[in-house]
Tab-separated table of C-alpha atoms in Angstrom:
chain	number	residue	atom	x	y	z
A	1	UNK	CA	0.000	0.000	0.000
A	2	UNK	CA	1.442	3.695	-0.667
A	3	UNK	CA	1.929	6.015	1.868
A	4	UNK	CA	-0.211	9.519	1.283
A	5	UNK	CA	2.685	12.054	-0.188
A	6	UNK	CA	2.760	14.759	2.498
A	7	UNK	CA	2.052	18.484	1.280
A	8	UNK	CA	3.304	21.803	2.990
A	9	UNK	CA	1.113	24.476	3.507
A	10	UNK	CA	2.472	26.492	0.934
A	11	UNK	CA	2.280	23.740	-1.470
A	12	UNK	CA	-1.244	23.308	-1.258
A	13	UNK	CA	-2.390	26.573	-1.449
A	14	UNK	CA	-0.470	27.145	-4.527
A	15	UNK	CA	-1.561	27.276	-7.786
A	16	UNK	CA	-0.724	25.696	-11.188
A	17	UNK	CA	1.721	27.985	-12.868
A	18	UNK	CA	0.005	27.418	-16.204
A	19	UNK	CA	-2.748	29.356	-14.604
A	20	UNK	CA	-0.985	32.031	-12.981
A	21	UNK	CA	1.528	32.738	-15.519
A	22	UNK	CA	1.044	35.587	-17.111
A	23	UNK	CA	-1.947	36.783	-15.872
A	24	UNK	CA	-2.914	39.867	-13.479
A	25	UNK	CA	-4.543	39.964	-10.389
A	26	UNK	CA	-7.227	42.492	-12.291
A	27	UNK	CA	-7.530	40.580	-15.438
A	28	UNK	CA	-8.879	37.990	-13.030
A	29	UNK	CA	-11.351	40.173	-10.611
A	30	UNK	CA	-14.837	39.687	-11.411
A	31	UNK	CA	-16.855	42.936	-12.512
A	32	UNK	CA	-20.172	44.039	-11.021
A	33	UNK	CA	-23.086	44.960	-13.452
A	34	UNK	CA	-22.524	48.993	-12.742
A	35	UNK	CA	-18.875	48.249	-14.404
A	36	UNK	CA	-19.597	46.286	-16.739
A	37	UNK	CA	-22.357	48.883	-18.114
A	38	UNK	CA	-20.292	51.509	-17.465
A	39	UNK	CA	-17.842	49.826	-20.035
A	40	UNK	CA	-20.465	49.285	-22.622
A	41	UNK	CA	-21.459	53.486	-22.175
A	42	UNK	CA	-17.837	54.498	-22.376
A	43	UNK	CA	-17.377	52.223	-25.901
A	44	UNK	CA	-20.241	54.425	-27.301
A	45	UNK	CA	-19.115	57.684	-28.340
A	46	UNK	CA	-21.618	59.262	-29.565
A	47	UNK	CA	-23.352	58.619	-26.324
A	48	UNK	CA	-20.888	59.729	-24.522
A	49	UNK	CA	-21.029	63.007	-26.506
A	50	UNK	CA	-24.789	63.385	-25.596
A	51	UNK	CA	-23.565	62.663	-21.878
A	52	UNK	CA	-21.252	65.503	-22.186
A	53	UNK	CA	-23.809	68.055	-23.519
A	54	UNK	CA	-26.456	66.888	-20.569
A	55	UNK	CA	-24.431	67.530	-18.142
A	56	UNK	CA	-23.152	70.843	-19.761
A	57	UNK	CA	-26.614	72.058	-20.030
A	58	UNK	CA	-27.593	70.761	-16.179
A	59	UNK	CA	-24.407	72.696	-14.751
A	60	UNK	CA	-25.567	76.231	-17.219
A	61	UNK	CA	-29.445	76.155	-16.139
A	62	UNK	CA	-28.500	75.059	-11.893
A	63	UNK	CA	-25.841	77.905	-12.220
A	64	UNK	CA	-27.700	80.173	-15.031
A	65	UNK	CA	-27.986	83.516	-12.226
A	66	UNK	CA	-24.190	82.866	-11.169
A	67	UNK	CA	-23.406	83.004	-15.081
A	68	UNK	CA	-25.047	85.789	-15.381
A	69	UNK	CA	-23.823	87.711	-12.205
A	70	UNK	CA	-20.055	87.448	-13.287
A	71	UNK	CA	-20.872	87.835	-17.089
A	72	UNK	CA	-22.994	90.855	-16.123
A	73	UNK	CA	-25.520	89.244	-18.697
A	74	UNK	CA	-29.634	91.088	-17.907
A	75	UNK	CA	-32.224	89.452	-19.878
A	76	UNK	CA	-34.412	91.545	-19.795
A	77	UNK	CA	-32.043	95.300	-20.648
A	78	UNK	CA	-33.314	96.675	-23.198
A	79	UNK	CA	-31.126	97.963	-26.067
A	80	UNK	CA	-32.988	100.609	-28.149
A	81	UNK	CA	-29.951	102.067	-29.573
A	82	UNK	CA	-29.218	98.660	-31.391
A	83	UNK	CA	-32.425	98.448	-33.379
A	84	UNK	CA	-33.538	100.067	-36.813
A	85	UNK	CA	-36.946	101.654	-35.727
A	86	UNK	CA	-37.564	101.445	-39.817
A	87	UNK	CA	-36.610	97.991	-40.177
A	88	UNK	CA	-37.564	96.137	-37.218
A	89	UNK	CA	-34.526	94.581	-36.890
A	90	UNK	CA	-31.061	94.577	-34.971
A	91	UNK	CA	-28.730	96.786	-36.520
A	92	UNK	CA	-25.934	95.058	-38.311
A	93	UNK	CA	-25.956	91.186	-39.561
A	94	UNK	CA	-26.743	88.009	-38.246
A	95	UNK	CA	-29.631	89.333	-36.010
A	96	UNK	CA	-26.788	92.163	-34.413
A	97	UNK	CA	-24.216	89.618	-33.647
A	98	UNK	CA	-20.706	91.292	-32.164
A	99	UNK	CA	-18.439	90.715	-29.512
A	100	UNK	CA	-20.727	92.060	-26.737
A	101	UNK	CA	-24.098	89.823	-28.316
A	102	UNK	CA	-22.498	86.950	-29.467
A	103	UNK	CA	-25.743	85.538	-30.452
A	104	UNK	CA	-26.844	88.687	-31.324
A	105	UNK	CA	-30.199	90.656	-29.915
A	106	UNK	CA	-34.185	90.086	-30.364
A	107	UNK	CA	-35.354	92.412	-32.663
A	108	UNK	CA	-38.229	93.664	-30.513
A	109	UNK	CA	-36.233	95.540	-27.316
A	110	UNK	CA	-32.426	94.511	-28.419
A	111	UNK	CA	-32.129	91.988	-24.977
A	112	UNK	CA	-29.332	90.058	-25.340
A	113	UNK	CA	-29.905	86.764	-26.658
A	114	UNK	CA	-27.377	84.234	-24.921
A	115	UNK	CA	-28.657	85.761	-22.090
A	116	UNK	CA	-31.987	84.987	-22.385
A	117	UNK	CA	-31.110	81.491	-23.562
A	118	UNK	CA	-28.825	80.932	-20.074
A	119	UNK	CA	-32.306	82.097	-18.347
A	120	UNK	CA	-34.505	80.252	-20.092
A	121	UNK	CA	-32.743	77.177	-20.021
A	122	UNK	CA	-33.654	76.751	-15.977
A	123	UNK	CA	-37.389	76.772	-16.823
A	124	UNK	CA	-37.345	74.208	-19.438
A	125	UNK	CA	-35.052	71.740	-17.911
A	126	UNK	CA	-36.969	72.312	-14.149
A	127	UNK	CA	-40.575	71.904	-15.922
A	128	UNK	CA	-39.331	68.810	-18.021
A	129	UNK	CA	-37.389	67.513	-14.992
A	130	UNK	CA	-39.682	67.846	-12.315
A	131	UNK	CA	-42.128	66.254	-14.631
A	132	UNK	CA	-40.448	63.449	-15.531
A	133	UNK	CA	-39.882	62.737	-11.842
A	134	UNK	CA	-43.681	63.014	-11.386
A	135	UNK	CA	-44.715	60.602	-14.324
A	136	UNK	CA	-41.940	58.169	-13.488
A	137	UNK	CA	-43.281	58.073	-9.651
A	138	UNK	CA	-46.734	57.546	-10.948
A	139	UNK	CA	-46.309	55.005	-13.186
A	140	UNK	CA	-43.902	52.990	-11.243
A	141	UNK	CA	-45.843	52.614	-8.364
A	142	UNK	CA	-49.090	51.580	-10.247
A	143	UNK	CA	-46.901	49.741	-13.471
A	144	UNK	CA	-45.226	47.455	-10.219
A	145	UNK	CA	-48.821	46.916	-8.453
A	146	UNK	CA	-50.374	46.183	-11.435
A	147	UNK	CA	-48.023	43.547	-12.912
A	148	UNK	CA	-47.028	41.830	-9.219
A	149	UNK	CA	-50.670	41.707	-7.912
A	150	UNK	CA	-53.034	41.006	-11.148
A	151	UNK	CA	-56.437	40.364	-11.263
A	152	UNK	CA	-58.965	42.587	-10.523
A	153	UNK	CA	-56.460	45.170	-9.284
A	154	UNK	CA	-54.445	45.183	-12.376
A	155	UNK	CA	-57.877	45.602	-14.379
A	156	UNK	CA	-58.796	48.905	-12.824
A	157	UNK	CA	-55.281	50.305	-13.142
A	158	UNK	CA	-55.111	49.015	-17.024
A	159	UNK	CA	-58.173	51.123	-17.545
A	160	UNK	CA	-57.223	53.706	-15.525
A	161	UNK	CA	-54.184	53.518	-17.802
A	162	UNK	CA	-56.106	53.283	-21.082
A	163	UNK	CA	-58.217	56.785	-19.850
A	164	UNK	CA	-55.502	58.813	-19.075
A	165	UNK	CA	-54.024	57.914	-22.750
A	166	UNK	CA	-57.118	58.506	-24.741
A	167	UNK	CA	-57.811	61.759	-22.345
A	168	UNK	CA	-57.040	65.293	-25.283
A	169	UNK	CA	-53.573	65.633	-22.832
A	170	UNK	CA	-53.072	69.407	-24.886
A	171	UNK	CA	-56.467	70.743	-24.609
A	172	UNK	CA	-56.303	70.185	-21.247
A	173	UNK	CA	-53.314	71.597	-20.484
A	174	UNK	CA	-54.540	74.576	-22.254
A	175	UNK	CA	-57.663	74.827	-20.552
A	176	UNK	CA	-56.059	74.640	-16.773
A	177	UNK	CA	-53.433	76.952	-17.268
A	178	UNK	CA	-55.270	79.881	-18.760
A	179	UNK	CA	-57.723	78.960	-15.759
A	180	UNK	CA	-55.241	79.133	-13.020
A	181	UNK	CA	-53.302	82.280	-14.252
A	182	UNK	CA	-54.898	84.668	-11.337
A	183	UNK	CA	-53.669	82.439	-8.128
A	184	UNK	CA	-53.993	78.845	-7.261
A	185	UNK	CA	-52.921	77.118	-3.787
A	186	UNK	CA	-51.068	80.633	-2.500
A	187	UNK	CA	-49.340	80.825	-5.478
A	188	UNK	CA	-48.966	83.091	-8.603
A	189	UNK	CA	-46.423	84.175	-11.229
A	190	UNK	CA	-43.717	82.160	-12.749
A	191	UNK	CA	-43.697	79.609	-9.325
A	192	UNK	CA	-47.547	78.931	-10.616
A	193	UNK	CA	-47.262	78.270	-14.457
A	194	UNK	CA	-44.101	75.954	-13.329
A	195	UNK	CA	-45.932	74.284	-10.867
A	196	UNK	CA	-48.792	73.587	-12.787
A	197	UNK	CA	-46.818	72.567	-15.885
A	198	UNK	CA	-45.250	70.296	-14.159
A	199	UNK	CA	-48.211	68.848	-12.821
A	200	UNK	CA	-50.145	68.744	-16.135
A	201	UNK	CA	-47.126	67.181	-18.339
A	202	UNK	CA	-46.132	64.622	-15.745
A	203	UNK	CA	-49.269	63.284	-13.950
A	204	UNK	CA	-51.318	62.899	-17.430
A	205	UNK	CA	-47.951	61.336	-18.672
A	206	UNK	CA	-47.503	58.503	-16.248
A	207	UNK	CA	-49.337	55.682	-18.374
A	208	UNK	CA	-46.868	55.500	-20.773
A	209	UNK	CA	-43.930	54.300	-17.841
A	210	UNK	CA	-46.883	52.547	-16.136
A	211	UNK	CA	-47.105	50.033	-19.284
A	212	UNK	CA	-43.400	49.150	-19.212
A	213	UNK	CA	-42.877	48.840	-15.732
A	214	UNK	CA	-46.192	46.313	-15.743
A	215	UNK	CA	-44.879	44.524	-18.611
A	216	UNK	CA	-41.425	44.005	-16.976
A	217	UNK	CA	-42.970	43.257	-13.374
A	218	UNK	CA	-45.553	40.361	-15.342
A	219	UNK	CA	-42.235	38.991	-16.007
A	220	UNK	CA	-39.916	39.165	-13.273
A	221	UNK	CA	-42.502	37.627	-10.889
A	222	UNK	CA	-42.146	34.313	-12.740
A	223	UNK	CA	-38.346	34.370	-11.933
A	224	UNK	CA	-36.497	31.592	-9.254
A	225	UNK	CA	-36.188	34.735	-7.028
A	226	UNK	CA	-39.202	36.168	-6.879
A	227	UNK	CA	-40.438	32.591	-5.576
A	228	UNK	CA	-37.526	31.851	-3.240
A	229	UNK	CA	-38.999	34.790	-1.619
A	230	UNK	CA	-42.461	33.935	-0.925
A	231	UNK	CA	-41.516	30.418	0.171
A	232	UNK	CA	-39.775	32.391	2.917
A	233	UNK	CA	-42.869	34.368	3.934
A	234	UNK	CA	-41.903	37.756	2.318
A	235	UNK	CA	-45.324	39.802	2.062
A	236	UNK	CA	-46.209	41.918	-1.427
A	237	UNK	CA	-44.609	45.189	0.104
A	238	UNK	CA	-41.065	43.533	0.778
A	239	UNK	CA	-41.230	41.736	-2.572
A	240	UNK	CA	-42.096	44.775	-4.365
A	241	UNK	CA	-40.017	47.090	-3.040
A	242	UNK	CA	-37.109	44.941	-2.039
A	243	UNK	CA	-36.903	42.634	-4.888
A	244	UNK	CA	-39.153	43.953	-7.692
A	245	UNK	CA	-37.949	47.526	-7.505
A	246	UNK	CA	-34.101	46.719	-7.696
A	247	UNK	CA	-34.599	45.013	-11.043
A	248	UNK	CA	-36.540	47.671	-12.583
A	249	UNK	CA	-33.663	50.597	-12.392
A	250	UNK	CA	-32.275	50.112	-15.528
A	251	UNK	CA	-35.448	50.619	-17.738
A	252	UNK	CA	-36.714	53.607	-15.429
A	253	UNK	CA	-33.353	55.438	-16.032
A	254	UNK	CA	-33.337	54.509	-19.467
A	255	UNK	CA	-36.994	55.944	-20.246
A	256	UNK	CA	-36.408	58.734	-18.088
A	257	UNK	CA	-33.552	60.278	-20.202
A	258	UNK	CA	-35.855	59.657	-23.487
A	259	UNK	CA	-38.931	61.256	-21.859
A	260	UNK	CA	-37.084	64.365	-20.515
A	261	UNK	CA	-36.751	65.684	-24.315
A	262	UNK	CA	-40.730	64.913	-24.708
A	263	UNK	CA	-41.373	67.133	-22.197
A	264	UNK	CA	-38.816	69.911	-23.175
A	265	UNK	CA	-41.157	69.834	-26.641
A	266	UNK	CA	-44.045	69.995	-24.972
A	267	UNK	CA	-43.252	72.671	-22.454
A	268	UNK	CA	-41.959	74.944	-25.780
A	269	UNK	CA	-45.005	74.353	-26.720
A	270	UNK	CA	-47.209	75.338	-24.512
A	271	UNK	CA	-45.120	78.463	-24.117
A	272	UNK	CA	-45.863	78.851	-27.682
A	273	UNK	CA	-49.477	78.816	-27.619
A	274	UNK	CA	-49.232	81.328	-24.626
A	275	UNK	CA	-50.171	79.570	-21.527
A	276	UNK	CA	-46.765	78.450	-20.684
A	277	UNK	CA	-44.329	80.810	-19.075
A	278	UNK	CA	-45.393	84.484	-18.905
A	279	UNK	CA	-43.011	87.224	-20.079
A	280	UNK	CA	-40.455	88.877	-18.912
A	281	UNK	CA	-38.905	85.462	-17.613
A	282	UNK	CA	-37.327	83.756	-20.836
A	283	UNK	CA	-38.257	80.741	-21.918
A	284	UNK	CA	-37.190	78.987	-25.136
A	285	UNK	CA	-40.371	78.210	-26.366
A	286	UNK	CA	-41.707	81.472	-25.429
A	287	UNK	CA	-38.937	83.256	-27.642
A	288	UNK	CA	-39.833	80.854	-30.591
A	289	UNK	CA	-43.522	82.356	-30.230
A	290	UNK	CA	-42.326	86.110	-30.033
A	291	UNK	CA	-40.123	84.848	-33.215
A	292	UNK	CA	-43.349	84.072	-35.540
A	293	UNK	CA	-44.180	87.350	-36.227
A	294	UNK	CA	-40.530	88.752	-36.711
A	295	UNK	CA	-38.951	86.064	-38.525
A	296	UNK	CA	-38.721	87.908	-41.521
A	297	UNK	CA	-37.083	90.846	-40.948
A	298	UNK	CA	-35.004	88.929	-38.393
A	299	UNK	CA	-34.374	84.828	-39.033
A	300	UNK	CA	-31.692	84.739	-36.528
A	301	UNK	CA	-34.516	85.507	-33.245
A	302	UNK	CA	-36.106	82.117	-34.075
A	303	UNK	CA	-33.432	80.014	-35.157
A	304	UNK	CA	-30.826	80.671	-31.824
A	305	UNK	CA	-33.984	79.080	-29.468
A	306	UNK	CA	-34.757	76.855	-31.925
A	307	UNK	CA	-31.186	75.418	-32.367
A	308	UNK	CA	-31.164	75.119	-28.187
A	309	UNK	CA	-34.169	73.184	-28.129
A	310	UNK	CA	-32.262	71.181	-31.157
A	311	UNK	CA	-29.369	70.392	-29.204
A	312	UNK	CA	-30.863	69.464	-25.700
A	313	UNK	CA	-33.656	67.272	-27.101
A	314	UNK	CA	-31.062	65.466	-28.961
A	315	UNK	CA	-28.444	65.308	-26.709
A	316	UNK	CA	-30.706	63.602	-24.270
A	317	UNK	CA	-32.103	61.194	-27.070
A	318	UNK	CA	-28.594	60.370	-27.388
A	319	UNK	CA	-27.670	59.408	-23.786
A	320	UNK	CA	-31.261	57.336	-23.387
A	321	UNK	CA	-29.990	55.335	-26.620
A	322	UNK	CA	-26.404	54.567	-25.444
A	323	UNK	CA	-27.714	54.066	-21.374
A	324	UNK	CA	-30.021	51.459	-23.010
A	325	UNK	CA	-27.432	49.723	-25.241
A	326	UNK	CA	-25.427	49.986	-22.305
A	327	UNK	CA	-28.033	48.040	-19.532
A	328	UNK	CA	-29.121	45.829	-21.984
A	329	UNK	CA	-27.571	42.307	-21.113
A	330	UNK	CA	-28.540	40.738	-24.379
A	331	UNK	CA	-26.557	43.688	-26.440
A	332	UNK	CA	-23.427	43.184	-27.554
């Protein structure tokens, strides 16, 4: 009989070197999912780009009175002496572009333009923000009820869902701000029309995350985990909010960056039909509306808000598209 072949301590801890050799302790470390995402994003440069410009325009409209404090940049100054009283229009080309205007003036009171884009950009990234933070809270919390629970309380919801889509979302939002102009709540002015266009664009909005987050909740409730749960007693509220919830980041966050530019649109819009934000605070889509009438003497006052609402709209697009590519586990 052979005798066992004694090992050292060292010995058996050690590894073959055909393993070892030549590899790194980090080419060996296992990544978590937020690196291995963040990997996919950074691979995408285009996305990256529309990162880039996001966070650009975040850091201009959070620090847009700062800006304009050092810059010594007024909206609202009027500059007579650079408009042609016969013309209509800012004196020299390019809508009275120079070193001072570098986006030249509006042809109506000569206010500086790139000021009045730095101004307005607060208003239409808080409106579209805070109701995109609204919607997503909605439909979340209903979406993740209606696909865990089913039944009769995913019926009512569905048609609650199915309402609030069919429901004429613009004539509505029409209506309820010209109605609420005077006071609402103790408020008035500009901290009104935000509030309530933040309410009307995100709470009649909240069907369309509702959907996916039900669809992706009818699904995740079939999975191993989900089950191992209940057969250890965990109640709905744990379940949904503890293991439901978790998995249902990465499409929020992705729909939230492609719903943001939706509601930058919509908020223009409304401007533009007049019951959005109320002069002498910019706004982009406000400027667009003032632009209608003076666009040809002057094509430069609507194209400069135009091209902002361009770039932002887009530049979010982009970042939704790569942050999905990214989260996807199925992409490549």
């Amino acid at each position: 009989m052979t005798a066992p072949i004694e090992t050292t301590g060292a010995e058996a801890g050690a590894q073959p070197e055909a393993v070892l050799a030549g590899v790194k302790k980090s080419q060996i470390e296992g990544r978590s999912l937020t690196q291995i995402a963040w990997t996919r994003f950074k691979r995408d440069k285009v996305a990256m780009a529309g990162g880039v410009v996001v966070v650009l325009l975040v850091l201009m409209a959070v620090l847009s009175k700062p800006i304009q404090w050092v810059f010594d940049l007024d909206p609202n100054k009027f500059n007579q002496d650079l408009i042609d009283p016969a013309l209509l229009a800012p004196k020299g080309g390019w809508g009275g572009m120079s070193w001072d205007h570098p986006l030249g003036v509006d042809p109506q009171y000569g206010r500086d333009m790139l000021a009045r884009i730095i101004d307005g950009s607060w208003v239409s990234l808080l409106v579209a923000g805070g109701a995109t933070m609204l919607s997503v809270v909605i439909g979340t919390v209903l979406g993740v009820v209606a696909g865990y629970y089913g039944g009769w309380i995913d019926s009512i919801i569905s048609r609650m869902m199915d309402t609030f889509l069919a429901f004429p979302l613009l004539l509505f939002a029409i209506s309820i701000s010209a109605s609420v102009q005077d006071g609402f709540f103790g408020l008035d002015g500009l901290a009104l029309r935000i509030c309530v266009l933040i309410f009307v664009i995100g709470f009649f909005s909240w069907p369309y995350i509702g959907r996916i987050v039900r669809a992706q909740t009818m699904t995740l409730r079939k999975r191993e985990f989900i089950e191992a749960a209940t057969s250890l007693g965990a109640r709905g509220p744990y379940i949904l909010f503890r293991e439901l919830l978790p998995n249902l980041v990465a499409p929020i966050l992705v729909y939230s960056t492609l719903i943001i530019p939706t509601n930058i649109l919509f908020e223009a819009a409304l401007s533009f039909l007049g019951v959005g934000i109320a002069p002498p605070q910019a706004s982009w889509g406000g400027m667009l509306s003032n632009a209608v009438d003076l666009y040809t003497a002057d094509p430069q006052y609507m194209f400069v808000p135009g091209l902002a609402i361009f770039i932002t709209v887009l530049a979010f697009n982009l970042l939704g598209d790569g942050l999905r590519d990214a989260l996807d586990p199925r992409s490549k």
